[in-house]
mmCIF file of C-alpha atoms and ligand atoms in Angstrom:
data_model
loop_
_atom_site.group_PDB
_atom_site.id
_atom_site.type_symbol
_atom_site.label_atom_id
_atom_site.label_comp_id
_atom_site.label_asym_id
_atom_site.label_seq_id
_atom_site.Cartn_x
_atom_site.Cartn_y
_atom_site.Cartn_z
ATOM 1 C CA MET A 68 -67.084 42.065 -3.479
ATOM 2 C CA SER A 69 -66.839 38.265 -3.262
ATOM 3 C CA GLU A 70 -66.474 38.107 -7.031
ATOM 4 C CA GLU A 71 -63.490 40.403 -6.720
ATOM 5 C CA LEU A 72 -61.987 38.023 -4.140
ATOM 6 C CA GLU A 73 -62.576 35.041 -6.403
ATOM 7 C CA ASN A 74 -60.854 36.819 -9.278
ATOM 8 C CA LEU A 75 -57.942 37.737 -7.070
ATOM 9 C CA GLU A 76 -57.650 34.130 -5.932
ATOM 10 C CA LYS A 77 -57.589 32.884 -9.518
ATOM 11 C CA GLN A 78 -55.047 35.510 -10.485
ATOM 12 C CA ILE A 79 -52.746 34.546 -7.647
ATOM 13 C CA GLU A 80 -53.176 30.815 -8.315
ATOM 14 C CA GLU A 81 -52.153 31.360 -11.905
ATOM 15 C CA LYS A 82 -49.085 33.320 -10.885
ATOM 16 C CA ILE A 83 -48.055 30.566 -8.491
ATOM 17 C CA THR A 84 -48.526 27.896 -11.147
ATOM 18 C CA ASN A 85 -46.434 29.844 -13.626
ATOM 19 C CA ALA A 86 -43.601 30.589 -11.225
ATOM 20 C CA THR A 87 -40.387 28.887 -12.330
ATOM 21 C CA THR A 88 -37.933 29.774 -9.565
ATOM 22 C CA LEU A 89 -37.944 29.975 -5.772
ATOM 23 C CA ASP A 90 -37.087 33.691 -5.997
ATOM 24 C CA GLU A 91 -40.107 34.309 -8.164
ATOM 25 C CA LEU A 92 -42.288 32.415 -5.715
ATOM 26 C CA ASN A 93 -40.952 34.502 -2.865
ATOM 27 C CA SER A 94 -41.900 37.754 -4.635
ATOM 28 C CA ILE A 95 -45.419 36.389 -5.112
ATOM 29 C CA ARG A 96 -45.602 35.661 -1.378
ATOM 30 C CA VAL A 97 -44.601 39.266 -0.596
ATOM 31 C CA GLU A 98 -47.028 40.593 -3.167
ATOM 32 C CA VAL A 99 -49.858 38.662 -1.506
ATOM 33 C CA PHE A 100 -49.044 38.577 2.189
ATOM 34 C CA GLY A 101 -46.570 41.455 2.598
ATOM 35 C CA LYS A 102 -47.423 44.658 4.547
ATOM 36 C CA LYS A 103 -49.209 46.086 1.551
ATOM 37 C CA GLY A 104 -50.040 42.722 0.048
ATOM 38 C CA LEU A 105 -53.204 41.940 -1.890
ATOM 39 C CA ILE A 106 -54.671 39.688 0.789
ATOM 40 C CA THR A 107 -53.317 41.844 3.629
ATOM 41 C CA ASN A 108 -55.192 44.812 2.191
ATOM 42 C CA HIS A 109 -58.395 42.808 2.091
ATOM 43 C CA LEU A 110 -57.942 41.823 5.718
ATOM 44 C CA LYS A 111 -57.267 45.451 6.655
ATOM 45 C CA SER A 112 -60.425 46.585 4.859
ATOM 46 C CA LEU A 113 -62.485 44.371 7.158
ATOM 47 C CA THR A 114 -62.341 47.039 9.869
ATOM 48 C CA GLU A 115 -64.376 49.347 7.685
ATOM 49 C CA LEU A 116 -67.276 46.879 7.419
ATOM 50 C CA PRO A 117 -70.245 46.626 9.773
ATOM 51 C CA GLU A 118 -70.097 43.717 12.282
ATOM 52 C CA ASN A 119 -72.474 41.309 10.549
ATOM 53 C CA GLU A 120 -70.713 41.522 7.181
ATOM 54 C CA ARG A 121 -67.268 41.485 8.749
ATOM 55 C CA LYS A 122 -67.628 37.952 10.123
ATOM 56 C CA GLU A 123 -68.734 36.422 6.843
ATOM 57 C CA LYS A 124 -66.188 38.300 4.739
ATOM 58 C CA GLY A 125 -63.459 37.460 7.223
ATOM 59 C CA LYS A 126 -64.186 33.743 6.850
ATOM 60 C CA LYS A 127 -64.001 33.991 3.048
ATOM 61 C CA ILE A 128 -60.723 35.882 3.076
ATOM 62 C CA ASN A 129 -59.254 33.373 5.529
ATOM 63 C CA ASN A 130 -60.296 30.497 3.262
ATOM 64 C CA VAL A 131 -58.597 32.131 0.297
ATOM 65 C CA LYS A 132 -55.546 32.857 2.485
ATOM 66 C CA ASN A 133 -55.314 29.197 3.547
ATOM 67 C CA LYS A 134 -55.721 27.897 0.003
ATOM 68 C CA ILE A 135 -53.010 30.226 -1.301
ATOM 69 C CA ASN A 136 -50.720 29.266 1.574
ATOM 70 C CA THR A 137 -51.106 25.565 0.766
ATOM 71 C CA LEU A 138 -50.449 26.279 -2.905
ATOM 72 C CA LEU A 139 -47.338 28.281 -2.045
ATOM 73 C CA GLN A 140 -46.049 25.454 0.139
ATOM 74 C CA GLN A 141 -46.614 22.814 -2.540
ATOM 75 C CA LYS A 142 -45.010 24.916 -5.224
ATOM 76 C CA ASN A 143 -42.098 25.682 -2.925
ATOM 77 C CA LYS A 144 -41.492 21.946 -2.444
ATOM 78 C CA ASN A 145 -41.752 21.228 -6.180
ATOM 79 C CA LEU A 146 -39.358 24.004 -7.093
ATOM 80 C CA SER A 147 -36.739 23.106 -4.479
ATOM 81 C CA ASP A 148 -36.899 19.417 -5.463
ATOM 82 C CA SER A 149 -36.336 20.258 -9.095
ATOM 83 C CA GLU A 150 -33.587 22.734 -8.209
ATOM 84 C CA ILE A 151 -31.778 19.974 -6.251
ATOM 85 C CA SER A 152 -32.098 17.473 -9.065
ATOM 86 C CA GLN A 153 -30.902 20.071 -11.561
ATOM 87 C CA LYS A 154 -27.913 20.780 -9.350
ATOM 88 C CA LEU A 155 -27.146 17.053 -9.014
ATOM 89 C CA GLN A 156 -27.400 16.678 -12.750
ATOM 90 C CA LYS A 157 -25.015 19.569 -13.323
ATOM 91 C CA GLU A 158 -22.485 18.466 -10.716
ATOM 92 C CA GLN A 159 -22.533 14.814 -11.689
ATOM 93 C CA VAL A 160 -19.122 13.089 -11.423
ATOM 94 C CA ASP A 161 -18.053 11.120 -14.441
ATOM 95 C CA ILE A 162 -17.280 7.757 -12.839
ATOM 96 C CA THR A 163 -16.354 6.227 -16.168
ATOM 97 C CA LEU A 164 -13.081 8.169 -16.085
ATOM 98 C CA SER A 165 -10.178 5.765 -15.460
ATOM 99 C CA THR A 166 -8.133 6.212 -12.244
ATOM 100 C CA ARG A 167 -4.575 7.476 -12.066
ATOM 101 C CA PRO A 168 -2.046 4.604 -12.108
ATOM 102 C CA PHE A 169 -1.614 3.187 -8.564
ATOM 103 C CA GLU A 170 1.824 1.943 -7.569
ATOM 104 C CA GLU A 171 1.533 -0.808 -4.962
ATOM 105 C CA GLY A 172 4.685 -1.420 -2.942
ATOM 106 C CA LYS A 173 5.896 -4.989 -2.482
ATOM 107 C CA LEU A 174 7.286 -6.799 0.550
ATOM 108 C CA ASN A 175 10.739 -8.339 0.218
ATOM 109 C CA PRO A 176 10.469 -12.166 0.279
ATOM 110 C CA ILE A 177 12.582 -12.040 3.479
ATOM 111 C CA THR A 178 9.858 -10.039 5.260
ATOM 112 C CA GLN A 179 7.238 -12.429 3.894
ATOM 113 C CA THR A 180 9.197 -15.514 4.986
ATOM 114 C CA ILE A 181 9.774 -14.158 8.513
ATOM 115 C CA ALA A 182 6.013 -13.491 8.757
ATOM 116 C CA GLU A 183 5.208 -17.029 7.603
ATOM 117 C CA VAL A 184 7.741 -18.661 9.969
ATOM 118 C CA SER A 185 6.508 -16.538 12.888
ATOM 119 C CA THR A 186 2.871 -17.390 12.169
ATOM 120 C CA ILE A 187 3.557 -21.141 12.280
ATOM 121 C CA PHE A 188 5.455 -20.948 15.587
ATOM 122 C CA GLN A 189 2.909 -18.547 17.068
ATOM 123 C CA LYS A 190 0.236 -21.157 16.391
ATOM 124 C CA MET A 191 2.372 -23.609 18.424
ATOM 125 C CA GLY A 192 2.405 -21.129 21.337
ATOM 126 C CA PHE A 193 5.790 -19.418 20.822
ATOM 127 C CA GLU A 194 6.000 -15.712 21.655
ATOM 128 C CA THR A 195 8.198 -13.303 19.706
ATOM 129 C CA ALA A 196 11.271 -11.830 21.420
ATOM 130 C CA LEU A 197 13.743 -9.316 19.995
ATOM 131 C CA GLY A 198 17.344 -8.412 20.776
ATOM 132 C CA PRO A 199 19.862 -5.778 19.608
ATOM 133 C CA ASP A 200 21.949 -6.093 16.417
ATOM 134 C CA ILE A 201 24.948 -4.633 18.299
ATOM 135 C CA GLU A 202 25.875 -7.177 20.938
ATOM 136 C CA ASP A 203 28.610 -7.686 23.477
ATOM 137 C CA ASP A 204 30.985 -10.562 23.742
ATOM 138 C CA TYR A 205 29.190 -11.994 26.775
ATOM 139 C CA HIS A 206 25.757 -12.438 25.131
ATOM 140 C CA ASN A 207 27.002 -13.436 21.673
ATOM 141 C CA PHE A 208 29.654 -15.915 22.894
ATOM 142 C CA THR A 209 30.516 -16.427 26.567
ATOM 143 C CA ALA A 210 27.029 -17.038 27.959
ATOM 144 C CA LEU A 211 26.444 -19.429 25.055
ATOM 145 C CA ASN A 212 29.360 -21.547 26.268
ATOM 146 C CA ILE A 213 31.822 -20.149 23.726
ATOM 147 C CA PRO A 214 34.778 -19.031 25.919
ATOM 148 C CA PRO A 215 37.368 -16.519 24.562
ATOM 149 C CA GLU A 216 39.839 -19.072 23.142
ATOM 150 C CA HIS A 217 37.136 -21.300 21.665
ATOM 151 C CA PRO A 218 37.713 -22.113 17.954
ATOM 152 C CA ALA A 219 34.012 -21.472 17.220
ATOM 153 C CA ARG A 220 34.764 -17.750 17.542
ATOM 154 C CA GLN A 221 36.978 -17.914 14.460
ATOM 155 C CA LEU A 222 34.274 -19.744 12.520
ATOM 156 C CA HIS A 223 31.884 -16.879 13.103
ATOM 157 C CA ASP A 224 33.928 -14.251 11.177
ATOM 158 C CA THR A 225 32.810 -11.592 13.591
ATOM 159 C CA PHE A 226 32.556 -7.866 12.793
ATOM 160 C CA TYR A 227 33.974 -6.017 15.795
ATOM 161 C CA LEU A 228 33.149 -2.357 16.400
ATOM 162 C CA LYS A 229 36.297 -0.247 16.684
ATOM 163 C CA GLY A 230 37.025 1.125 20.135
ATOM 164 C CA LYS A 231 33.629 0.109 21.486
ATOM 165 C CA ASN A 232 35.014 -2.203 24.202
ATOM 166 C CA ASN A 233 34.164 -5.595 22.825
ATOM 167 C CA LYS A 234 31.007 -4.540 21.032
ATOM 168 C CA LEU A 235 30.252 -6.541 17.910
ATOM 169 C CA LEU A 236 27.539 -7.199 15.354
ATOM 170 C CA ARG A 237 25.763 -10.346 16.488
ATOM 171 C CA THR A 238 26.839 -13.371 14.479
ATOM 172 C CA HIS A 239 23.631 -15.288 15.207
ATOM 173 C CA THR A 240 20.266 -14.746 16.960
ATOM 174 C CA SER A 241 21.245 -17.081 19.841
ATOM 175 C CA PRO A 242 22.136 -14.126 22.173
ATOM 176 C CA VAL A 243 18.381 -13.443 22.327
ATOM 177 C CA GLN A 244 18.125 -16.730 24.279
ATOM 178 C CA ILE A 245 20.382 -15.218 26.947
ATOM 179 C CA ARG A 246 18.648 -11.819 26.938
ATOM 180 C CA THR A 247 15.241 -13.480 27.274
ATOM 181 C CA LEU A 248 16.406 -15.543 30.274
ATOM 182 C CA GLU A 249 17.631 -12.334 31.970
ATOM 183 C CA LYS A 250 14.045 -11.064 31.934
ATOM 184 C CA LYS A 251 11.882 -14.176 32.058
ATOM 185 C CA LYS A 252 11.927 -17.389 34.021
ATOM 186 C CA PRO A 253 10.972 -20.749 32.490
ATOM 187 C CA PRO A 254 8.620 -22.264 31.445
ATOM 188 C CA LEU A 255 8.872 -20.293 28.188
ATOM 189 C CA LYS A 256 8.606 -20.682 24.442
ATOM 190 C CA ILE A 257 10.043 -17.890 22.290
ATOM 191 C CA ILE A 258 11.128 -17.252 18.737
ATOM 192 C CA ALA A 259 13.487 -14.413 17.836
ATOM 193 C CA PRO A 260 13.655 -13.271 14.204
ATOM 194 C CA GLY A 261 16.303 -10.762 13.184
ATOM 195 C CA ARG A 262 19.395 -9.655 11.294
ATOM 196 C CA THR A 263 22.755 -11.331 11.818
ATOM 197 C CA TYR A 264 26.222 -10.456 10.486
ATOM 198 C CA ARG A 265 29.360 -12.291 9.440
ATOM 199 C CA ALA A 266 32.376 -11.030 7.462
ATOM 200 C CA ASP A 267 31.681 -13.327 4.548
ATOM 201 C CA SER A 268 30.642 -12.492 0.999
ATOM 202 C CA ASP A 269 30.256 -14.793 -2.019
ATOM 203 C CA ILE A 270 27.423 -16.380 -4.068
ATOM 204 C CA THR A 271 26.066 -18.188 -1.017
ATOM 205 C CA HIS A 272 26.928 -15.630 1.698
ATOM 206 C CA THR A 273 26.033 -11.992 2.328
ATOM 207 C CA PRO A 274 27.617 -10.075 5.242
ATOM 208 C CA MET A 275 24.116 -9.429 6.608
ATOM 209 C CA PHE A 276 21.534 -12.181 6.676
ATOM 210 C CA HIS A 277 18.555 -13.266 8.758
ATOM 211 C CA GLN A 278 17.848 -15.983 11.268
ATOM 212 C CA VAL A 279 14.922 -17.071 13.389
ATOM 213 C CA GLU A 280 15.950 -18.429 16.782
ATOM 214 C CA GLY A 281 13.739 -20.666 18.886
ATOM 215 C CA LEU A 282 13.903 -21.564 22.568
ATOM 216 C CA CYS A 283 11.583 -23.817 24.548
ATOM 217 C CA LEU A 284 12.220 -24.520 28.254
ATOM 218 C CA ASP A 285 9.981 -26.464 30.601
ATOM 219 C CA LYS A 286 10.065 -29.276 33.143
ATOM 220 C CA ASP A 287 9.735 -32.365 30.947
ATOM 221 C CA ILE A 288 11.054 -31.335 27.549
ATOM 222 C CA ASN A 289 13.085 -33.941 25.674
ATOM 223 C CA MET A 290 14.528 -34.524 22.215
ATOM 224 C CA SER A 291 11.267 -35.955 20.843
ATOM 225 C CA HIS A 292 9.560 -32.595 21.492
ATOM 226 C CA LEU A 293 12.310 -30.919 19.485
ATOM 227 C CA LYS A 294 11.912 -33.386 16.618
ATOM 228 C CA GLY A 295 8.106 -33.130 16.579
ATOM 229 C CA CYS A 296 8.142 -29.348 16.669
ATOM 230 C CA ILE A 297 10.696 -29.005 13.854
ATOM 231 C CA MET A 298 9.068 -31.669 11.659
ATOM 232 C CA ASP A 299 5.651 -30.016 12.012
ATOM 233 C CA PHE A 300 7.211 -26.662 11.196
ATOM 234 C CA CYS A 301 9.007 -27.898 8.045
ATOM 235 C CA ARG A 302 5.910 -29.642 6.709
ATOM 236 C CA GLU A 303 3.666 -26.659 7.315
ATOM 237 C CA PHE A 304 6.162 -24.141 5.942
ATOM 238 C CA PHE A 305 6.729 -26.052 2.686
ATOM 239 C CA GLU A 306 3.076 -27.155 2.577
ATOM 240 C CA ILE A 307 4.068 -30.798 2.022
ATOM 241 C CA ASN A 308 2.434 -33.226 4.492
ATOM 242 C CA ASP A 309 4.911 -36.086 4.054
ATOM 243 C CA LEU A 310 8.075 -33.994 3.584
ATOM 244 C CA PRO A 311 11.076 -36.110 4.698
ATOM 245 C CA VAL A 312 12.890 -34.437 7.641
ATOM 246 C CA ARG A 313 16.246 -35.760 8.886
ATOM 247 C CA PHE A 314 18.172 -34.954 12.090
ATOM 248 C CA ARG A 315 21.913 -35.333 11.536
ATOM 249 C CA PRO A 316 24.268 -35.314 14.564
ATOM 250 C CA SER A 317 26.291 -32.105 14.733
ATOM 251 C CA PHE A 318 28.033 -29.786 17.163
ATOM 252 C CA PHE A 319 27.182 -26.397 18.697
ATOM 253 C CA PRO A 320 28.804 -25.276 21.976
ATOM 254 C CA PHE A 321 25.391 -24.196 23.346
ATOM 255 C CA THR A 322 23.434 -27.415 22.706
ATOM 256 C CA GLU A 323 24.042 -31.038 23.697
ATOM 257 C CA PRO A 324 23.188 -33.174 21.849
ATOM 258 C CA SER A 325 23.178 -31.043 18.704
ATOM 259 C CA ALA A 326 21.753 -31.759 15.284
ATOM 260 C CA GLU A 327 21.489 -30.294 11.852
ATOM 261 C CA VAL A 328 18.076 -30.504 10.169
ATOM 262 C CA ASP A 329 17.840 -31.622 6.547
ATOM 263 C CA ILE A 330 14.736 -31.753 4.383
ATOM 264 C CA GLY A 331 14.174 -34.102 1.470
ATOM 265 C CA CYS A 332 14.406 -32.873 -2.086
ATOM 266 C CA PHE A 333 14.940 -33.856 -5.681
ATOM 267 C CA LYS A 334 18.103 -32.374 -7.154
ATOM 268 C CA ASP A 335 19.573 -32.388 -10.642
ATOM 269 C CA LYS A 336 21.866 -29.992 -12.490
ATOM 270 C CA LYS A 337 19.047 -27.618 -13.396
ATOM 271 C CA LYS A 338 16.720 -27.532 -10.434
ATOM 272 C CA ILE A 339 15.921 -28.405 -6.856
ATOM 273 C CA LYS A 340 12.432 -29.565 -5.914
ATOM 274 C CA ILE A 341 11.490 -29.862 -2.236
ATOM 275 C CA GLY A 342 9.848 -33.196 -1.309
ATOM 276 C CA SER A 343 10.876 -36.831 -1.705
ATOM 277 C CA GLY A 344 13.624 -37.440 -4.243
ATOM 278 C CA GLY A 345 16.554 -38.959 -2.379
ATOM 279 C CA SER A 346 18.644 -35.802 -1.817
ATOM 280 C CA TRP A 347 18.899 -33.666 1.323
ATOM 281 C CA LEU A 348 19.182 -29.940 2.023
ATOM 282 C CA GLU A 349 20.327 -28.461 5.325
ATOM 283 C CA ILE A 350 18.008 -25.764 6.695
ATOM 284 C CA MET A 351 18.760 -25.252 10.396
ATOM 285 C CA GLY A 352 20.757 -26.117 13.493
ATOM 286 C CA CYS A 353 19.211 -27.297 16.733
ATOM 287 C CA GLY A 354 19.731 -29.258 19.940
ATOM 288 C CA MET A 355 18.958 -29.618 23.627
ATOM 289 C CA VAL A 356 20.031 -26.494 25.556
ATOM 290 C CA HIS A 357 23.465 -27.115 27.148
ATOM 291 C CA THR A 358 23.401 -27.222 30.965
ATOM 292 C CA LYS A 359 26.251 -24.680 30.977
ATOM 293 C CA VAL A 360 24.032 -22.196 29.143
ATOM 294 C CA LEU A 361 21.316 -22.786 31.742
ATOM 295 C CA LYS A 362 23.871 -22.233 34.535
ATOM 296 C CA TYR A 363 25.084 -18.932 33.024
ATOM 297 C CA SER A 364 21.458 -17.793 32.978
ATOM 298 C CA LYS A 365 20.797 -19.059 36.525
ATOM 299 C CA VAL A 366 18.183 -21.567 35.453
ATOM 300 C CA ASP A 367 18.019 -24.662 37.688
ATOM 301 C CA ALA A 368 19.156 -27.347 35.217
ATOM 302 C CA SER A 369 17.920 -30.126 37.509
ATOM 303 C CA LYS A 370 14.379 -28.771 37.116
ATOM 304 C CA TYR A 371 14.234 -27.275 33.634
ATOM 305 C CA GLN A 372 15.521 -28.383 30.280
ATOM 306 C CA GLY A 373 14.573 -27.688 26.709
ATOM 307 C CA PHE A 374 15.548 -27.242 23.108
ATOM 308 C CA ALA A 375 16.761 -24.452 20.857
ATOM 309 C CA PHE A 376 16.999 -24.018 17.118
ATOM 310 C CA GLY A 377 18.224 -21.443 14.629
ATOM 311 C CA LEU A 378 17.170 -21.324 11.008
ATOM 312 C CA GLY A 379 18.408 -19.325 8.058
ATOM 313 C CA VAL A 380 15.636 -17.185 6.557
ATOM 314 C CA GLU A 381 17.294 -16.556 3.161
ATOM 315 C CA ARG A 382 17.757 -20.303 2.646
ATOM 316 C CA LEU A 383 14.093 -21.006 3.365
ATOM 317 C CA ALA A 384 12.913 -18.144 1.126
ATOM 318 C CA MET A 385 15.149 -19.289 -1.769
ATOM 319 C CA LEU A 386 13.916 -22.863 -1.535
ATOM 320 C CA LYS A 387 10.230 -22.020 -1.177
ATOM 321 C CA TYR A 388 10.082 -19.267 -3.783
ATOM 322 C CA GLY A 389 12.655 -20.497 -6.315
ATOM 323 C CA ILE A 390 15.121 -17.621 -5.896
ATOM 324 C CA SER A 391 18.541 -18.734 -7.096
ATOM 325 C CA ASP A 392 20.860 -15.857 -6.183
ATOM 326 C CA LEU A 393 21.171 -14.987 -2.504
ATOM 327 C CA ARG A 394 22.558 -11.513 -3.200
ATOM 328 C CA SER A 395 19.451 -10.456 -5.155
ATOM 329 C CA PHE A 396 17.547 -10.095 -1.836
ATOM 330 C CA PHE A 397 19.602 -7.023 -1.006
ATOM 331 C CA ASP A 398 20.219 -5.447 -4.434
ATOM 332 C CA SER A 399 17.234 -3.060 -4.108
ATOM 333 C CA ASP A 400 16.269 -3.795 -7.707
ATOM 334 C CA ILE A 401 12.662 -2.663 -8.153
ATOM 335 C CA LYS A 402 12.104 -4.985 -11.159
ATOM 336 C CA TRP A 403 13.258 -7.950 -9.093
ATOM 337 C CA LEU A 404 11.021 -6.899 -6.203
ATOM 338 C CA ASN A 405 7.988 -6.553 -8.479
ATOM 339 C CA ASN A 406 8.619 -10.100 -9.627
ATOM 340 C CA PHE A 407 9.525 -11.847 -6.362
ATOM 341 C CA GLY A 408 7.907 -9.500 -3.804
ATOM 342 C CA PHE A 409 4.604 -10.023 -2.025
ATOM 343 C CA SER A 410 1.518 -7.896 -1.884
ATOM 344 C CA ILE A 411 1.014 -6.262 1.494
ATOM 345 C CA PHE A 412 -2.633 -7.295 1.441
ATOM 346 C CA GLU A 413 -1.846 -10.943 0.741
ATOM 347 C CA ASN A 414 0.471 -10.886 3.706
ATOM 348 C CA ILE A 415 -2.027 -9.325 6.062
ATOM 349 C CA GLU A 416 -4.500 -12.069 5.197
ATOM 350 C CA LYS A 417 -1.877 -14.700 5.987
ATOM 351 C CA ILE A 418 -1.004 -13.176 9.346
HETATM 352 N N1 LIG B 692 23.233 -20.206 16.285
HETATM 353 C C1 LIG B 692 23.444 -21.323 15.407
HETATM 354 C C2 LIG B 692 24.044 -20.811 14.103
HETATM 355 O O1 LIG B 692 24.046 -19.628 13.857
HETATM 356 C C3 LIG B 692 22.187 -22.082 15.137
HETATM 357 C C4 LIG B 692 21.616 -22.765 16.346
HETATM 358 C C5 LIG B 692 20.718 -22.101 17.145
HETATM 359 C C6 LIG B 692 22.003 -24.062 16.641
HETATM 360 C C7 LIG B 692 20.195 -22.738 18.273
HETATM 361 C C8 LIG B 692 21.479 -24.702 17.757
HETATM 362 C C9 LIG B 692 20.576 -24.025 18.560
HETATM 363 O O2 LIG B 692 24.541 -21.579 13.282
#
């Protein structure tokens, strides 16, 4: 009897060892432990034995049962492991295959320059303010001390919107000064980047262009703050520590005194190089905010004063990045953009 059990055990062990799939292993399990399984039958036959033999035989069968169970478990693990690795092998992705061509978009140098200018002023504590492209006469002119008959209105070559009672395309970003003062009280420091429009078109003018306005109002602001702020800006923007910066007396109805800012450069027939070199290039207008502007905006001019500036973005971009034709910014030429544009990722790092 026990010999028979030993033989059965060996037989089953061999089957388990030879099994090559999980399905096969499962049929062996049924064959052994199923309702009419080989071991099940042995266990059933115990009832026919007398008590004393039953105990001993029962132990033996249980031992065999446990051994076979452990074997089945081990084999099950081996087979599933190898099935998984076979599957992985079969479904392997060929990572040596080259990718499809990836077209990276580029930022227009204008966008890049506005981001750079904004970053420098933000570091000095200026907040960004925005205003509408379609303005009214009051914000674009009157509140900036440019009354209706003022000759400066002619100089601005304004686009008026037909039948839209005095609506116009803003000729500069200075109206954002007025709009900011309607919402905020000084002390304040803001910059306002945006599009501006003048009916003017030649090699050095496009009807739409960009400016960045600046306004700083506080209790003890004087002209030296204006000069320091603008000089620091110019030197950081052009990345030249000793860049010559000159303030030349000028006139704007909304500042008094007013100045035009020039930076040093070297100029000959072929090229312009920013830095020392004896020549000058104009890059922005500025001045101390006119008391009349403060009065229009109901700011107490005996308490607060400050400075304002407005710079031309295209000019700065052309000088910094060696772009010679102003109109190319707006030609939507993809070849030009690939050459002069900026990677989005580069820009994010900068900001
Ligand atoms: N708005 C002026 C222009 O467009 C520039 C400027 C702004 C000058 C602020 C002084 C102060 O030319």
